[in-house]
Amino acid sequence: MSDAGYDHATVERRWQEAWDDADVFRTADNVEDPTYVLGMYPYPSGKLHMGHVRNYTITDAYARFRRMQGDDVLHPMGWDAFGLPAENAAKERDTNPRDWTVDCIETMTEQMESMGFGYDWDREITTCTPDYYQWNQWLFSRFHEEGLVERRDADVNWCPHCETVLADEQVEGEAELCWRCETPVEQRELEQWFLQITEYADELLEDIDDLEGWPNSVRQMQRNWIGRQHGTELEFHVEDYGPVEAFTTRVDTIHGATFFALAPDHPISEELAEEDDEIRRFVDHEADPDGDEPNGVETGLTATNPATGEEIPVYVADFVLSDVGTGALMAVPAHDERDHAFAEKMGIDIRPVIAPEPDGDEEPTAPDVSESAYTEDGVLIDAGEYSGLDSETARERLTADIDSAEEATQYQLRDWGISRQRYWGTPIPVVHCDDCGPVMVPDEDLPVELPEFINTTGNPLDAAEEWQRTTCPECGADATRETDTMDTFVDSSWYFLRYVSPDLEDAPFDRERANDWMPVDQYVGGIEHAVMHLLYSRFFTKVLADNEGLEHREPFTDLLAQGMVQLEGEKMSKSKGNVVSPQRIVEEYGADTARLFMMQAAQPERDFDWSEEGVQSTYAFLERLQGLVEEYAAETPDGDDDAIASYVDAEIDATIAIATAEYDDLTFNKALRETQDLVRTLRQYADYTEPHAETYERGLSAVVRLLAPVAPHIAEELYDELGGDGFVAEAAWPTAEVDRDYVAKRRRLVENTREDIRDIVDVAGIEDPLGIDVVVAPEWKYDALEIAIESDADNLIGELMQEGHIREQGDAAADYGQDLQAEREALSMTLEPDAEYAALESAAWLIEREFDAPVRVVRAAEADEDVLANAEPGRPAIEIDD
């Protein structure tokens, strides 16, 4: 492929070196409030994959666009370099994670440079270096000072294959598999370090509403994860065990509670399981919280309903979760679907106590709950003194009246367990002393650096005995270092701040500069990070705002979650063997082709299918564009500034205006479609006639600059050919003032006219038309159209006939009025008659070129009456001489 067309390898290398020599993408520390564009930094796994290429092409294109718009731009890159895959790879290769990671970073850096990504490499960060991870440790100490760190025994998700703890978010699917290796996850009790993100649950939830530049889907995922519920906590007295606390959001339904349910791991369930084989069997073997239907076992105990004094049976049920609410609940089968399914299965009473709001003075009627629960609010029935109250009032009254009841708020969000039993992560800066307990390592002793890697099963730090031995910072006695390392999501929860001042030695970031440069203006990454990474980053930012002087409380203003690159409808993955190598594409077709194909194939947030044919056609487009520029540079044309030139000029303006707005919205595919259409128009112009030099050069210059963010190397080459000054990467973005509504009407008029001519030629079987007349509608029809659009009268024809100049058209006006009446819902304004005439006159060359026949645009005053009858606003009459 590289033998034909432009020599992409030479072109790309030349401009990459030129950018590098000129520091084009460097952001000086003294710039004020740069536009901060950031792609989620990659894990250095070995090689870039197509998902990386898409993510970083999006950010690079947007950063280049903003730079050409005159902004200072901050566009950095770094490496999420800690993590289990490096450790496993090192074990397999009998090397160490550091060397393996550094090798991967070198490979991926070269690939990024070959793609032409314009990063400020002076700001590069690598999270596995002590000068980065010491600030993880420093931040851990600050969180500890603020009471946001806790160490406690906890039931944790344990992956036996990875031999480490997983956060809830790292356990995937109903089968509860490890997110990395897909091994079934087990439960263990371990002593763990936690960051208390729950302290910020309300703010994290409420501030989601202000994240207007985030996709709604991501905002909703975060709301669901935090899972705040307002309700009532109250006690049911369980026989032999005393008061047991339950949480409900629907205390208004308490008169319909017909059983009480405990989670399988509730303390009472576990105690009962010690004595009862059936309960033991259920708890250990049968309970399946993720199953399709609820299961349970009767305990023989009863619980006392605090509102009615009624004794109701107690069950151990697998649909009750210990980490949601209190692990115990009152079950109301008539008004909860899960309770309903369980009650049907177990033959428990289903008793409705909420009825739909009745009309007028009617009595409320009990809903039919034989097939399913009635889950809406309504009016209480069969609820003693509370009957007749609406649900909301009843909730307030019952919470006040029941002695043990009080308003409560529950969250699904849990504190963030950051302890990992692995080597390749940030050592938790804690020393364990027999007398003093866990003690923070003083700031002056940071970083606590990792020892040499020991290839062993389990946690290699447990085997690093010499490294573990230390003295207590408080009492000086012998002590032992903490051997757990931090979850790598700690690294990525603040890395965007380190780019602001990556070499700062006495703080994690320069506060003054961070307050000027942050938050990130445009953040781009995969939807898979919608909860963990984004939620943790928001948490860190809020803590730093409260305690370290940050002046913003959210890290990312606008967020784009890019879609996947697929092959034949399936996500690319090594295991499926359907991976397309970015390196091969760059070698064969060039980086610009890969970037341009990817960006024109779909909107950034949509998945799209990789296609070799699409890549080839993109390459051919770039080749044709180069040909146009080279021909112009070799011999300047000498055409007239005529109607054709005015059409081309108008299209240049329209393209610039529309493409600029699309770039602003990150809908690159639409901007590129506009730009490619302009290239086609310029090519047709040059094929049809001798172009007007100034107009033609303006069009080529606009195209080159509009393509520069996405296809930067060839754009530099062509900008140079056109005599551009300096780099196109630093050139001014083309500008044009046009009314997009006017442009849309003009283009629709021209396209409809061409389509109508094609239809007539096709239906009439005209092979070689001798001439084509395009007849603009008379002015009265435009007036009638405007009246029809603005009128809401039932009798449109009557309203039209009130206008004398329309009425005098007689039958023609009546016929046109009937047409307008029939199409009334779909009507829209067209261009004015003079503007329509001018637009058709300037586009006539396109019709002449397509049909190889002279074209005459005719005003209504010059046309025959029988032809005029067919002319309508936006749809001129067509007369073909054959």
PDB file of N, CA and C in Angstrom, residues 10 18 108 173 175 181 242 281 349 392 406 424 443 549 597 679 736 742 764 797 799-800 859 867:
ATOM      1  N   THR A  10       7.267   8.583   5.658  1.00  0.00           N
ATOM      2  CA  THR A  10       8.208   9.715   5.654  1.00  0.00           C
ATOM      3  C   THR A  10       7.527  10.981   6.156  1.00  0.00           C
ATOM      4  N   ALA A  18       9.483  17.376  13.741  1.00  0.00           N
ATOM      5  CA  ALA A  18       9.389  18.847  13.717  1.00  0.00           C
ATOM      6  C   ALA A  18       8.601  19.362  14.923  1.00  0.00           C
ATOM      7  N   MET A 108       4.803   1.303  24.408  1.00  0.00           N
ATOM      8  CA  MET A 108       3.565   2.053  24.197  1.00  0.00           C
ATOM      9  C   MET A 108       3.842   3.528  23.916  1.00  0.00           C
ATOM     10  N   GLY A 173     -20.995  -9.518  37.743  1.00  0.00           N
ATOM     11  CA  GLY A 173     -22.061 -10.418  37.296  1.00  0.00           C
ATOM     12  C   GLY A 173     -22.706 -11.206  38.412  1.00  0.00           C
ATOM     13  N   ALA A 175     -22.716 -14.315  38.723  1.00  0.00           N
ATOM     14  CA  ALA A 175     -21.856 -15.427  39.162  1.00  0.00           C
ATOM     15  C   ALA A 175     -20.763 -14.953  40.119  1.00  0.00           C
ATOM     16  N   CYS A 181      -9.591 -12.061  36.390  1.00  0.00           N
ATOM     17  CA  CYS A 181      -9.304 -13.438  35.931  1.00  0.00           C
ATOM     18  C   CYS A 181     -10.552 -14.302  35.817  1.00  0.00           C
ATOM     19  N   GLY A 242     -35.305 -11.095  71.524  1.00  0.00           N
ATOM     20  CA  GLY A 242     -35.499  -9.693  71.851  1.00  0.00           C
ATOM     21  C   GLY A 242     -35.647  -8.813  70.618  1.00  0.00           C
ATOM     22  N   ARG A 281     -28.380 -26.232  56.407  1.00  0.00           N
ATOM     23  CA  ARG A 281     -28.292 -26.637  55.006  1.00  0.00           C
ATOM     24  C   ARG A 281     -28.663 -25.458  54.088  1.00  0.00           C
ATOM     25  N   ASP A 349     -49.858 -15.472  53.950  1.00  0.00           N
ATOM     26  CA  ASP A 349     -50.936 -14.521  53.661  1.00  0.00           C
ATOM     27  C   ASP A 349     -50.418 -13.317  52.858  1.00  0.00           C
ATOM     28  N   GLU A 392     -47.898   9.107  52.350  1.00  0.00           N
ATOM     29  CA  GLU A 392     -46.851   9.973  52.905  1.00  0.00           C
ATOM     30  C   GLU A 392     -47.189  10.410  54.326  1.00  0.00           C
ATOM     31  N   GLU A 406     -37.712   5.468  64.120  1.00  0.00           N
ATOM     32  CA  GLU A 406     -37.159   6.794  63.846  1.00  0.00           C
ATOM     33  C   GLU A 406     -36.782   6.896  62.374  1.00  0.00           C
ATOM     34  N   TRP A 424       2.909  -5.391  43.974  1.00  0.00           N
ATOM     35  CA  TRP A 424       3.089  -4.293  43.026  1.00  0.00           C
ATOM     36  C   TRP A 424       2.027  -3.219  43.228  1.00  0.00           C
ATOM     37  N   ASP A 443       5.824  11.939  57.826  1.00  0.00           N
ATOM     38  CA  ASP A 443       6.006  12.470  56.466  1.00  0.00           C
ATOM     39  C   ASP A 443       7.470  12.489  56.048  1.00  0.00           C
ATOM     40  N   GLY A 549      -7.072  22.949  50.479  1.00  0.00           N
ATOM     41  CA  GLY A 549      -7.156  24.240  49.812  1.00  0.00           C
ATOM     42  C   GLY A 549      -7.532  24.221  48.348  1.00  0.00           C
ATOM     43  N   PHE A 597     -10.262   7.313   9.801  1.00  0.00           N
ATOM     44  CA  PHE A 597     -11.302   6.287   9.662  1.00  0.00           C
ATOM     45  C   PHE A 597     -12.068   6.115  10.970  1.00  0.00           C
ATOM     46  N   VAL A 679     -14.545  18.708   0.126  1.00  0.00           N
ATOM     47  CA  VAL A 679     -13.497  18.215  -0.772  1.00  0.00           C
ATOM     48  C   VAL A 679     -14.121  17.741  -2.086  1.00  0.00           C
ATOM     49  N   ALA A 736     -16.175  31.523   9.828  1.00  0.00           N
ATOM     50  CA  ALA A 736     -17.229  31.917   8.890  1.00  0.00           C
ATOM     51  C   ALA A 736     -18.498  32.196   9.689  1.00  0.00           C
ATOM     52  N   TYR A 742     -30.394  28.720   7.288  1.00  0.00           N
ATOM     53  CA  TYR A 742     -30.367  29.125   5.887  1.00  0.00           C
ATOM     54  C   TYR A 742     -29.600  28.084   5.061  1.00  0.00           C
ATOM     55  N   ALA A 764     -39.184   9.029 -17.450  1.00  0.00           N
ATOM     56  CA  ALA A 764     -39.470   9.334 -18.858  1.00  0.00           C
ATOM     57  C   ALA A 764     -38.480   8.656 -19.809  1.00  0.00           C
ATOM     58  N   ILE A 797     -58.259  27.243   3.710  1.00  0.00           N
ATOM     59  CA  ILE A 797     -58.537  27.821   2.386  1.00  0.00           C
ATOM     60  C   ILE A 797     -59.303  29.141   2.538  1.00  0.00           C
ATOM     61  N   GLU A 799     -59.109  31.191   5.014  1.00  0.00           N
ATOM     62  CA  GLU A 799     -58.162  32.212   5.488  1.00  0.00           C
ATOM     63  C   GLU A 799     -57.275  32.707   4.330  1.00  0.00           C
ATOM     64  N   LEU A 800     -56.831  31.780   3.468  1.00  0.00           N
ATOM     65  CA  LEU A 800     -56.006  32.179   2.330  1.00  0.00           C
ATOM     66  C   LEU A 800     -56.777  33.121   1.404  1.00  0.00           C
ATOM     67  N   ARG A 859     -37.340  32.654 -13.399  1.00  0.00           N
ATOM     68  CA  ARG A 859     -38.226  33.290 -12.407  1.00  0.00           C
ATOM     69  C   ARG A 859     -39.680  33.070 -12.821  1.00  0.00           C
ATOM     70  N   VAL A 867     -46.490  25.412 -16.657  1.00  0.00           N
ATOM     71  CA  VAL A 867     -45.304  24.932 -15.919  1.00  0.00           C
ATOM     72  C   VAL A 867     -45.361  25.428 -14.479  1.00  0.00           C
TER      73      VAL A 867
END
